Short mmCIF file of C-alpha atoms in Angstrom, two decimals:
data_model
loop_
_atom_site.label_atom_id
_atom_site.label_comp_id
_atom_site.label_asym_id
_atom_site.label_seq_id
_atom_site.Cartn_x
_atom_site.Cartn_y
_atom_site.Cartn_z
CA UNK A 236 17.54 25.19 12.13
CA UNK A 237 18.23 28.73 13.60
CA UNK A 238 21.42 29.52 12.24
CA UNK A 239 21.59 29.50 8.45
CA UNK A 240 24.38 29.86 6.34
CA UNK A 241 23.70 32.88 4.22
CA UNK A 242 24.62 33.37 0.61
CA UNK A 243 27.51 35.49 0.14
CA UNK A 244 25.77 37.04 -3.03
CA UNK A 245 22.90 37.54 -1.22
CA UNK A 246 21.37 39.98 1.46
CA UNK A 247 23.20 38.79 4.40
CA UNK A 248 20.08 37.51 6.36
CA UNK A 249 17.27 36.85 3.82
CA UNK A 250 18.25 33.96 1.98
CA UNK A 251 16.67 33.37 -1.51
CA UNK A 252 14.22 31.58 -3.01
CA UNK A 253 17.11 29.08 -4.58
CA UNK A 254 19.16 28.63 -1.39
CA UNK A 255 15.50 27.31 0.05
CA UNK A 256 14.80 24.79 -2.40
CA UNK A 257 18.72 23.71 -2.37
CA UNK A 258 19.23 23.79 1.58
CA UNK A 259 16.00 20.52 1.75
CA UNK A 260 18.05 18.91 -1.23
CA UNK A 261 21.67 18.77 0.32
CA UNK A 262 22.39 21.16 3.93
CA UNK A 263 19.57 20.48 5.47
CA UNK A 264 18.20 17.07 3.82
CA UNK A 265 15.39 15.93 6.16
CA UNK A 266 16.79 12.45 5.96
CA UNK A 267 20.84 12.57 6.30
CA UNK A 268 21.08 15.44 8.02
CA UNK A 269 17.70 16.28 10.09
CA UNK A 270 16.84 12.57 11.08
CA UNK A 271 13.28 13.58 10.54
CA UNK A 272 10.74 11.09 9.46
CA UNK A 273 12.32 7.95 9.95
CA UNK A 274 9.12 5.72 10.36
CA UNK A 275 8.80 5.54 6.60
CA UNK A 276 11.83 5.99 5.76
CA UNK A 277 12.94 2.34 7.66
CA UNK A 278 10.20 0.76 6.86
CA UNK A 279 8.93 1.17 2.83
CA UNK A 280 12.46 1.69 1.79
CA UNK A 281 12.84 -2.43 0.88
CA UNK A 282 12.48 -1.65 -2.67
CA UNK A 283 13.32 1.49 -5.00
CA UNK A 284 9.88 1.61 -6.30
CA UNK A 285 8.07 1.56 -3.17
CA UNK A 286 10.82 3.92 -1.72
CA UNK A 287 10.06 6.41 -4.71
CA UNK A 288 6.08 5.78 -4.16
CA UNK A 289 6.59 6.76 -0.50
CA UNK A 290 8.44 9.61 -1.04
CA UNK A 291 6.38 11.15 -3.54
CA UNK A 292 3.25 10.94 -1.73
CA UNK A 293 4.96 12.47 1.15
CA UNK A 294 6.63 15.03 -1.20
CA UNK A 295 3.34 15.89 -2.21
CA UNK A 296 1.49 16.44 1.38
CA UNK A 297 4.40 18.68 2.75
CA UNK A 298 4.08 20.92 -0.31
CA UNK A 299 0.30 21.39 -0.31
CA UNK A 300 0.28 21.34 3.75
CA UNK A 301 2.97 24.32 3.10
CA UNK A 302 0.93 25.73 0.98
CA UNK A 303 -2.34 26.06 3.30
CA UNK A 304 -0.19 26.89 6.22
CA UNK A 305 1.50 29.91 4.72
CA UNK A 306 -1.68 30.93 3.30
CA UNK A 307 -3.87 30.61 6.02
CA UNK A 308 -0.70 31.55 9.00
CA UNK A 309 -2.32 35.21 10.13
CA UNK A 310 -5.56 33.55 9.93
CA UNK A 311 -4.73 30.68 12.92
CA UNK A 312 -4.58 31.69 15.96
CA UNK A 313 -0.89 30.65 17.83
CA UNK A 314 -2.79 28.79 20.73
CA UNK A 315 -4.53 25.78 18.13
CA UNK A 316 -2.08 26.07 15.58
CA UNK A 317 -0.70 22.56 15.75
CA UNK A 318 -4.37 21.24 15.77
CA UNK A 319 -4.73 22.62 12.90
CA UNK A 320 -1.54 21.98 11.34
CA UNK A 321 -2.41 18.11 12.09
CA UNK A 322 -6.10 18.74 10.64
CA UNK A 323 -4.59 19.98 7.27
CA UNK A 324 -2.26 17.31 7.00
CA UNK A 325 -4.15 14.82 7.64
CA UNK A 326 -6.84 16.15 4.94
CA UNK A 327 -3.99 15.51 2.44
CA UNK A 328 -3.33 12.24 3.09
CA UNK A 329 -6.95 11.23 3.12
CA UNK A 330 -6.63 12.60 -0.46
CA UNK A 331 -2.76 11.08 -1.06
CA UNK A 332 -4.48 7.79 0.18
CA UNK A 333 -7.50 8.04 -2.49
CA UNK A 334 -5.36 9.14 -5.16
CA UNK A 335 -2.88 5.90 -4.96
CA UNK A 336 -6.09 3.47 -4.70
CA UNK A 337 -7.28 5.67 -7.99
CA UNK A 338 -3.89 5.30 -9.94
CA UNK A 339 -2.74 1.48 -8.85
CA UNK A 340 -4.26 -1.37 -6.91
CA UNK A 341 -0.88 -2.84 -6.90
CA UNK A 342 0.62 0.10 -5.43
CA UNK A 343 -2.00 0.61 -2.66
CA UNK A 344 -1.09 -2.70 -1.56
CA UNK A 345 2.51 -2.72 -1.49
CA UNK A 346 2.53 0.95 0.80
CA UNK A 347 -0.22 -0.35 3.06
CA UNK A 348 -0.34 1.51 6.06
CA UNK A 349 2.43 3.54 5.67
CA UNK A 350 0.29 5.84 3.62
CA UNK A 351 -1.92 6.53 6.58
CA UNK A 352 1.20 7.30 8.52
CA UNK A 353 2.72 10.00 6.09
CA UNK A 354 0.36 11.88 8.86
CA UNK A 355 2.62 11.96 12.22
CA UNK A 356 5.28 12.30 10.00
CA UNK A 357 7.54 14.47 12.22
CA UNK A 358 8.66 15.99 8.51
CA UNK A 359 5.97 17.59 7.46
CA UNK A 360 4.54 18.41 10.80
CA UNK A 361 7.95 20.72 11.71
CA UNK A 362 8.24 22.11 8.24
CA UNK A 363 4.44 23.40 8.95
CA UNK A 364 5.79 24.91 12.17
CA UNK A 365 9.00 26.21 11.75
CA UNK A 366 8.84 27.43 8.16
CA UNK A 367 5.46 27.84 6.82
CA UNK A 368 3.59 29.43 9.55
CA UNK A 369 6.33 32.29 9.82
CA UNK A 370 7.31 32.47 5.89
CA UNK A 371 5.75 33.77 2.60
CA UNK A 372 3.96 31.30 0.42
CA UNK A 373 6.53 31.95 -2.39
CA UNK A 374 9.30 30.86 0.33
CA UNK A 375 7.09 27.76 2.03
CA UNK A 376 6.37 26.26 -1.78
CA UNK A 377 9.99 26.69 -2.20
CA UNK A 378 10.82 24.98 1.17
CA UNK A 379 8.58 22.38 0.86
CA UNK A 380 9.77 21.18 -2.99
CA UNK A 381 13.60 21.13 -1.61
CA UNK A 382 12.41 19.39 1.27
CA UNK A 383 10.32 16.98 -0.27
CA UNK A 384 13.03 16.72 -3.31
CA UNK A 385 14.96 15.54 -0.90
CA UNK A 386 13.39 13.14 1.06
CA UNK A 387 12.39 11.30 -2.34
CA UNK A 388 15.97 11.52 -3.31
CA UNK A 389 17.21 10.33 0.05
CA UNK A 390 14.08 7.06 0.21
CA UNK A 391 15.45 6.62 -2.57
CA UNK A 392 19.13 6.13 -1.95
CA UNK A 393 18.15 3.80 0.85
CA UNK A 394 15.40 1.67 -1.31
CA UNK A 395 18.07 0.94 -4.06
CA UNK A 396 20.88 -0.03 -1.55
CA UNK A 397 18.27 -2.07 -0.42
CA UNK A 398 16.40 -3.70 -2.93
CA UNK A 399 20.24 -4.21 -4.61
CA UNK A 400 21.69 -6.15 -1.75
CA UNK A 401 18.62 -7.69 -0.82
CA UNK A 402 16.90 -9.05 -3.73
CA UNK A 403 19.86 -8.36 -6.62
CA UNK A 404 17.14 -6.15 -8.30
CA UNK A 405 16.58 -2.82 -8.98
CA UNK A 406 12.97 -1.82 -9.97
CA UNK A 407 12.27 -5.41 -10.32
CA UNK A 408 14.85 -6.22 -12.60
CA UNK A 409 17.55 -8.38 -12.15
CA UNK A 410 20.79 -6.82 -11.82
CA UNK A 411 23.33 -9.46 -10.07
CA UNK A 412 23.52 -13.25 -11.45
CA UNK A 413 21.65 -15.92 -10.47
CA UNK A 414 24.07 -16.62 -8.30
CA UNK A 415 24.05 -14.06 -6.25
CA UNK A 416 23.41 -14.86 -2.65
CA UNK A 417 20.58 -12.70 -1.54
CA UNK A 418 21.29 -10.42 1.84
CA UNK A 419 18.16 -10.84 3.44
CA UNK A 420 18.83 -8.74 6.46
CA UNK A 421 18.90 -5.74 3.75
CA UNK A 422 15.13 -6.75 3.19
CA UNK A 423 14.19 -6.72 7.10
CA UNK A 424 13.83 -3.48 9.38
CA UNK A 425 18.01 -4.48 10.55
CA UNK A 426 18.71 -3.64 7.43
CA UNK A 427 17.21 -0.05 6.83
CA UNK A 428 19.25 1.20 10.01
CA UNK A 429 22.42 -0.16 8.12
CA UNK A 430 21.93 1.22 4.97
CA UNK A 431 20.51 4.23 6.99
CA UNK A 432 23.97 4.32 8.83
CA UNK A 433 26.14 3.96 5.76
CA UNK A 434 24.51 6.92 4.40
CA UNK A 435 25.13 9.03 6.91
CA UNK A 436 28.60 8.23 7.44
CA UNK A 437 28.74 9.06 3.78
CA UNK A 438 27.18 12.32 4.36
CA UNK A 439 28.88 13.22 7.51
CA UNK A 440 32.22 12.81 5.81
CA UNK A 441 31.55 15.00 3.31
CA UNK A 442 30.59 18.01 5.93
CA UNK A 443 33.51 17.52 7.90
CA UNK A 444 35.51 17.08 5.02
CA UNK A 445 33.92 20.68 3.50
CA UNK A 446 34.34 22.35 7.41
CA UNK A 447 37.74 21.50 7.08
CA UNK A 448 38.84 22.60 3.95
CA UNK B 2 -18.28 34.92 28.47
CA UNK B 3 -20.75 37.83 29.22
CA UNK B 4 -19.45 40.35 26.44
CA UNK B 5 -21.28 43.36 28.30
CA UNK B 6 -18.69 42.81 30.96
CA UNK B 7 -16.77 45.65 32.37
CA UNK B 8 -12.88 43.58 32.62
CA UNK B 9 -11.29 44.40 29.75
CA UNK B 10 -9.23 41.04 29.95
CA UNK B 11 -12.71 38.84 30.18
CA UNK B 12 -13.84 40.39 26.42
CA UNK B 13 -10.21 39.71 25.64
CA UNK B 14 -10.59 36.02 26.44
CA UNK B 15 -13.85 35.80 25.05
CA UNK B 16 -12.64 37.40 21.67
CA UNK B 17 -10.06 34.98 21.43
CA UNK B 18 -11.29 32.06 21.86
CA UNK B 19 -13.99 33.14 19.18
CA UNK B 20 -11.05 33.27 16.92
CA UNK B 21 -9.84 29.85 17.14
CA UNK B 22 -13.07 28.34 17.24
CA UNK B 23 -13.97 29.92 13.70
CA UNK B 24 -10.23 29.02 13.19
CA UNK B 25 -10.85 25.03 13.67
CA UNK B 26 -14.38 25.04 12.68
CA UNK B 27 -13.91 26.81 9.37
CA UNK B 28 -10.43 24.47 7.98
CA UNK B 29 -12.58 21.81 9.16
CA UNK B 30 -15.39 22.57 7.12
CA UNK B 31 -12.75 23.01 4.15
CA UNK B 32 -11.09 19.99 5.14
CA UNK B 33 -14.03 17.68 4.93
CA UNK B 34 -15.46 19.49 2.19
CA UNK B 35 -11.96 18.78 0.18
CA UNK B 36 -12.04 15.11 1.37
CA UNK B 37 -15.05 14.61 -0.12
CA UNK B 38 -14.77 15.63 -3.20
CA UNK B 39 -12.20 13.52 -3.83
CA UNK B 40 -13.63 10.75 -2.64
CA UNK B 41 -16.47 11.51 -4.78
CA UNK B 42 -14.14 12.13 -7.98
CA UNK B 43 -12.17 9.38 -7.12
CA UNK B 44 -14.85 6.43 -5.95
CA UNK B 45 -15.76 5.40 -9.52
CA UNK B 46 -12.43 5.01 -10.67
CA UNK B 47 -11.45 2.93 -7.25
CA UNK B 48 -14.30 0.68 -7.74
CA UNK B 49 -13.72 -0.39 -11.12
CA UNK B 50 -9.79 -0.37 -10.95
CA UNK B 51 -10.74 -3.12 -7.70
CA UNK B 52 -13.46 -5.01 -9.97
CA UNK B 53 -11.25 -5.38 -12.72
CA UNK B 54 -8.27 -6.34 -10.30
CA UNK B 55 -10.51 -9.16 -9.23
CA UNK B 56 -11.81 -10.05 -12.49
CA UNK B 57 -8.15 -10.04 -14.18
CA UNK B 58 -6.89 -12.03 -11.22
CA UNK B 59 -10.32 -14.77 -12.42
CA UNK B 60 -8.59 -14.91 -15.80
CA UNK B 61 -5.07 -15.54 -14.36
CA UNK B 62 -6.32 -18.42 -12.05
CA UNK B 63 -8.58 -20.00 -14.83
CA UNK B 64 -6.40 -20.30 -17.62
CA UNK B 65 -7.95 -20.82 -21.43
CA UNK B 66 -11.61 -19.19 -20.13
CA UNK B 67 -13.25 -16.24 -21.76
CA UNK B 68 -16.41 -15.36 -19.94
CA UNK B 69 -16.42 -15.53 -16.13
CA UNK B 70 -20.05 -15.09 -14.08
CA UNK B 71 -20.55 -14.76 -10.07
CA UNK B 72 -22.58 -17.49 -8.15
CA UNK B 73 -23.33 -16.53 -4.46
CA UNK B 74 -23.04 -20.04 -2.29
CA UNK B 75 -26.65 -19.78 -0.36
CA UNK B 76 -26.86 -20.94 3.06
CA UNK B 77 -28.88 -23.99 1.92
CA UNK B 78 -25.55 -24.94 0.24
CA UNK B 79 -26.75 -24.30 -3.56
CA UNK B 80 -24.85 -21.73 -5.89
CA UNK B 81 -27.22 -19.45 -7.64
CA UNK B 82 -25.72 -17.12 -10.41
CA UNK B 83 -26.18 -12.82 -8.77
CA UNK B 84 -25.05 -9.92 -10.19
CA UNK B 85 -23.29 -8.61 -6.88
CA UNK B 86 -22.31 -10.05 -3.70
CA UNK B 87 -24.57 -9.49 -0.57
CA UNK B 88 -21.46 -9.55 1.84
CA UNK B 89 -22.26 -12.39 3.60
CA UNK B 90 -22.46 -15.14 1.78
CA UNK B 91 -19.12 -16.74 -0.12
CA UNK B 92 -19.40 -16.55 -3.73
CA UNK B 93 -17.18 -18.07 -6.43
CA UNK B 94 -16.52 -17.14 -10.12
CA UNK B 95 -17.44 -20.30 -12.91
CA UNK B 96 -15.19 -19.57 -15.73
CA UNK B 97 -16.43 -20.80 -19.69
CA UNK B 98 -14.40 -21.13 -23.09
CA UNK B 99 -15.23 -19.40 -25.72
CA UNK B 100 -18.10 -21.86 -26.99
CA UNK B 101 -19.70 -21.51 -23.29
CA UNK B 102 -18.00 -24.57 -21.52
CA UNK B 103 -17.76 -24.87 -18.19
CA UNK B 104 -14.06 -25.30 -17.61
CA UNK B 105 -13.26 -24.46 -13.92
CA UNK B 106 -14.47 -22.40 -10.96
CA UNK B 107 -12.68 -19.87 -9.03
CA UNK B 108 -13.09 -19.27 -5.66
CA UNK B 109 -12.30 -16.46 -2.90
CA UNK B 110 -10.48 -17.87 0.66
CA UNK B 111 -9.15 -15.72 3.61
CA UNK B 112 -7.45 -16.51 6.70
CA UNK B 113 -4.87 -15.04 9.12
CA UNK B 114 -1.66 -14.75 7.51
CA UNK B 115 1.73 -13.10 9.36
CA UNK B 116 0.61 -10.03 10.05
CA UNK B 117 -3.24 -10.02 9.18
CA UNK B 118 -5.72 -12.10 7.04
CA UNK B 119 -4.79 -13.18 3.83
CA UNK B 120 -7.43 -12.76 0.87
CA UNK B 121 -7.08 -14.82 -1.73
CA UNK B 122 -8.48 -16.40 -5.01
CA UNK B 123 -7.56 -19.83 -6.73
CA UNK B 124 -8.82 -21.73 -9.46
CA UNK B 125 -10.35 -25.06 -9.77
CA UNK B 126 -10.23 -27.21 -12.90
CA UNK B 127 -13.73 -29.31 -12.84
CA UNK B 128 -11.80 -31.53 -15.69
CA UNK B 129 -8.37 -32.56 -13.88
CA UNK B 130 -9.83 -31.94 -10.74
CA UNK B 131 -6.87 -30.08 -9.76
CA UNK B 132 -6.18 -26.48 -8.69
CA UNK B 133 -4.12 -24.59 -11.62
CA UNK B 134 -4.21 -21.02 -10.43
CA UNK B 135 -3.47 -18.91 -7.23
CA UNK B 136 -3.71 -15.19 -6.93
CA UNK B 137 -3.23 -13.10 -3.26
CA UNK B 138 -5.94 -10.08 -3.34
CA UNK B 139 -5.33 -8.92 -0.50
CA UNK B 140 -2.35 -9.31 2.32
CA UNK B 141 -0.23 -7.22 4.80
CA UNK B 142 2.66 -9.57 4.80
CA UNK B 143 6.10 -8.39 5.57
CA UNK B 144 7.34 -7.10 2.29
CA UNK B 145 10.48 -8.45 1.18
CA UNK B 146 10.26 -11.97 3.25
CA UNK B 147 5.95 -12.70 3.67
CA UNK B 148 4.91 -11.13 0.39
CA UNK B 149 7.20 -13.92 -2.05
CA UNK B 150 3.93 -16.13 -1.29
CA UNK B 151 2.94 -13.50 -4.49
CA UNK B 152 6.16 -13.63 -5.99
CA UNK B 153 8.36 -16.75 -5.64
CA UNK B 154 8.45 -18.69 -8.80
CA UNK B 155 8.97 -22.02 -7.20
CA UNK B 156 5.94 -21.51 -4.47
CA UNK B 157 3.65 -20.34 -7.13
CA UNK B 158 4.37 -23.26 -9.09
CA UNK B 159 2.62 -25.54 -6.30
CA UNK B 160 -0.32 -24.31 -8.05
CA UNK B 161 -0.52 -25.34 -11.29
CA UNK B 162 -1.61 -29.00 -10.54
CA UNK B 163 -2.23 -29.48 -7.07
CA UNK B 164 -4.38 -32.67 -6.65
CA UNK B 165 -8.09 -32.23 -5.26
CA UNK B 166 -9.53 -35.30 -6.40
CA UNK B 167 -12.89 -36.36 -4.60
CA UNK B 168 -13.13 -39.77 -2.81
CA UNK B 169 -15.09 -42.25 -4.39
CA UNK B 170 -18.30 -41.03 -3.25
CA UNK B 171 -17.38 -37.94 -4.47
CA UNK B 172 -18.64 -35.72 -1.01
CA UNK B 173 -15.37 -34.95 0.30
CA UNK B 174 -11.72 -34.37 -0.94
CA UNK B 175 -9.77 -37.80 -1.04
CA UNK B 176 -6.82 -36.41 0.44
CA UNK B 177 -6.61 -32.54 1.74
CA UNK B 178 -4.28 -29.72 0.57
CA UNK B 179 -1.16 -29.76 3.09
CA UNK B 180 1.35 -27.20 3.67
CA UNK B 181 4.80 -29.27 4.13
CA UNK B 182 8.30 -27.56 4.07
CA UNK B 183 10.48 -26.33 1.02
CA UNK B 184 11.92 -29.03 -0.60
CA UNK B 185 9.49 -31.64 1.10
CA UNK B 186 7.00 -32.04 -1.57
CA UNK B 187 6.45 -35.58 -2.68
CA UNK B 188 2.95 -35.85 -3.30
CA UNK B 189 0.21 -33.95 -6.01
CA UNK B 190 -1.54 -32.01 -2.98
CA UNK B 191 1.11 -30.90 -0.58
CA UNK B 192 1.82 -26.72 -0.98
CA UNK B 193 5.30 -26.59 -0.72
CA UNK B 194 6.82 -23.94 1.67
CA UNK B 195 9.07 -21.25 0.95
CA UNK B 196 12.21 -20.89 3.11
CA UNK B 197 12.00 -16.94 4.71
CA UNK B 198 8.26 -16.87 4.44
CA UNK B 199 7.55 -19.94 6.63
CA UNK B 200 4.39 -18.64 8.33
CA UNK B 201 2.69 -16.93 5.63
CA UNK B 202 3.81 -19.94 2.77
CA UNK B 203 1.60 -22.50 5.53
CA UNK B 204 -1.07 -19.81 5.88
CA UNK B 205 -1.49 -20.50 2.27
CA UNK B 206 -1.61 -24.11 2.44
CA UNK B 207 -3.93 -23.80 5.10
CA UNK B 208 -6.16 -21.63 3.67
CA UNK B 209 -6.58 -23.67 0.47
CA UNK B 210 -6.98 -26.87 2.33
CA UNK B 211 -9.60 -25.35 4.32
CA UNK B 212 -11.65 -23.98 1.65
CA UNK B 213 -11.13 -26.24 -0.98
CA UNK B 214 -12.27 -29.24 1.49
CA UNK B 215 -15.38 -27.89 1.74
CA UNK B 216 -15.99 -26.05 -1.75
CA UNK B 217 -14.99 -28.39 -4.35
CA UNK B 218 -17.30 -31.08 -3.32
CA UNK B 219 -20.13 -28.53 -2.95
CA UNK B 220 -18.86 -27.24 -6.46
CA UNK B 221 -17.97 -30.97 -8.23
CA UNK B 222 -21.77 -31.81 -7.32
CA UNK B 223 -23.79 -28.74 -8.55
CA UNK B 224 -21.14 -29.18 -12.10
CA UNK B 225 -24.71 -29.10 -13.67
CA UNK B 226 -26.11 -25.46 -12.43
CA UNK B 227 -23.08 -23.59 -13.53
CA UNK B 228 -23.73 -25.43 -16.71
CA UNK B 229 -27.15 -24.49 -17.07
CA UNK B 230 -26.08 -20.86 -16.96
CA UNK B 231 -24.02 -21.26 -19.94
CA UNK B 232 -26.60 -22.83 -21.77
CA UNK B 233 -29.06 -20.46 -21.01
CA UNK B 234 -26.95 -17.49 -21.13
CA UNK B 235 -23.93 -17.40 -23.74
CA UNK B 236 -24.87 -18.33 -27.63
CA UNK B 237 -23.44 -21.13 -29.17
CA UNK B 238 -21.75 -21.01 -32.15
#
């Protein structure tokens, strides 16, 4: 995280808005590349939809947690600043938590108690540390949507693989034949550190493919 | 502490930790102001959205009824019809047709599933004295493998006419709900299992057998006070 690649069309060591939203989507994806967050991201990535739930919600804490971090950062002092951090994050997903009872029953039970553990997601809490509390807000809102962008799109990737192999579905709707012989591991924890491998094989590839050429 | 004191370092200390205790005090304050407000906004909404999940899931486990209406089981073993549940005593849901008929009752079962208790609601035809509907409210089962007890076509069809038909002296069920394996159904009141989801398919079977052994007798012989609500209660046309 300390050495960034700078924009050649920008100032040499203040990267722009832009390159922080795209660095969360693609360089830096919390997922593939950081290895940040895992506990969801194994464990409610059976299906796309709940994979797209999860990732929302947590979309949605790290972005208003960046946003009271950066606004509040001169205010906190250094020495309780993770206490605090933790206090603010976990105020959001006391709200995250209401807000999914409020829009779906269904959807409240199929995230369980993940929801309650968006809050030592190691995601959120290091974006808090080693971006908001030392950026603008302008930069930590843009951090925190190419983050969170991100780690929907990469929940994502895994929770179709998943559901795909697993149940022949995507969304709930049959895509394979009848006949297609279910993977079952896909469905079980085994199988989100496959898919989770795959993926980053996939990604690796492509960086050493890019350092290369 | 002593902010008269001479050290400069001592008012230094002092001063600082000042500032983080307004620091923690104050975002806490925000916090749990934040919090709950939207509880507050959002507590309405959460309580209907979970009354209407339980009343829809009435309807889907009493098919052909119109008007459903909540009798809390006393502990002197008599159902009396209550506006709310007191939280300690079971209550079940009597289901009429559209002219006020009594068709079937449904009633609310828990017990420890996979990973933590199962809540559940199924639905007892008074007529066929069978059970024709099954609904999970509640369950932590492993997604994917424990939760196809809500999904799997063939389990769920175990409930459309599983046999609870009363002895001849009509005080307890003639033969009790059963789990038995997949594939190893052979009589009207065995649940069978579902291959992948062996622990929480039995916790079903269990849980029905259970409840149902005591409730439909208790239900089957008080037929007459859920039927004296209707009368009293809905028009007839």
């Amino acid at each position: 995280m300390s050495t960034r690649i700078t924009n050649n069309t920008d100032k040499k060591s203040e990267p722009s808005s832009t390159d922080e939203f795209i660095k969360g989507l693609w360089r830096e994806n919390p997922v593939f590349v950081q290895v940040l967050g895992m506990c969801p991201v194994l464990a409610v990535s059976n299906t796309a939809q709940n994979a797209l739930a999860m990732g929302l919600a947590t979309a949605f804490v790290l972005l208003m947690s960046n946003i009271l971090v950066a606004s509040l950062r001169n205010f906190i002092p250094k020495q309780v600043r993770i206490a605090s951090f933790i206090l603010i994050i976990a105020t959001f997903v006391t709200i995250v938590d209401y807000a999914i009872q409020a829009i779906s029953v269904d959807l409240h039970k199929n995230l369980g108690a993940f929801i309650s553990l968006i809050v030592v997601n190691c995601l959120i809490l290091s974006r808090a540390e080693a971006f908001a509390s030392k950026n603008t807000l302008g930069k930590s809102i843009m951090d925190a949507l190419g983050m969170g962008v991100g780690f929907v799109f990469a929940l994502f990737c895994l929770g179709a693989v998943r559901e795909l192999l697993g149940n022949g579905s995507l969304f709930d709707v049959a895509i394979f034949p009848e006949s297609f012989q279910e993977w079952i591991i896909m469905i079980l924890p085994a199988g989100g550190f496959f898919t989770l491998a795959l993926w980053l094989v996939v990604f690796n590839y492509f960086k050493v493919k890019k350092a290369k050429g | 502490m002593n902010a008269n004191h001479p050290v400069s370092s001592q008012t230094n200390t002092s001063e600082e930790s000042k500032k983080m205790l307004i620091a923690m005090v104050s975002i806490g304050i925000f916090c749990a102001l934040l919090i709950v407000l939207v509880y507050e906004g959002s507590k309405e909404r959460i309580d209907r959205l979970r009354t209407e999940a339980l009343e829809k899931a009435v309807f889907k486990v009493l098919p052909g009824i119109s008007n459903t209406r909540m009798f809390l089981l006393g502990a002197d073993g008599n159902f009396t019809p209550v506006e709310a549940p007191d939280g300690k005593n079971p209550v079940v849901y009597a289901g009429y047709d559209d002219a006020g008929e009594l068709l079937g009752v449904a009633i609310e079962a828990s017990g420890q599933g996979y990973a933590d208790v199962i809540r559940i609601l199924y639905g007892y035809d008074l007529h066929s004295q069978t059970l024709v509907g099954f609904y999970v409210l509640e369950s932590k089962e492993t997604p994917g493998l424990g939760d196809k007890i809500e999904k799997d076509e063939n389990f769920l069809a175990n409930f459309k006419a599983l046999s609870v038909k009363l002895g001849p002296e009509s005080t307890r069920v003639q033969n009790r709900v059963i789990p038995v394996k997949q594939g190893g159904k052979s009589n009207p009141w065995e649940v069978e299992g579902i291959t992948g989801a062996t622990i929480s398919s039995r916790a079903i079977g269990n849980i029905i057998g259970e409840s149902s052994s005591v409730m439909v007798p208790l239900i089957y012989n008080q037929t007459e006070r859920f039927k004296e609500y209707a009368q009293n209660n809905f028009s007839k046309q």
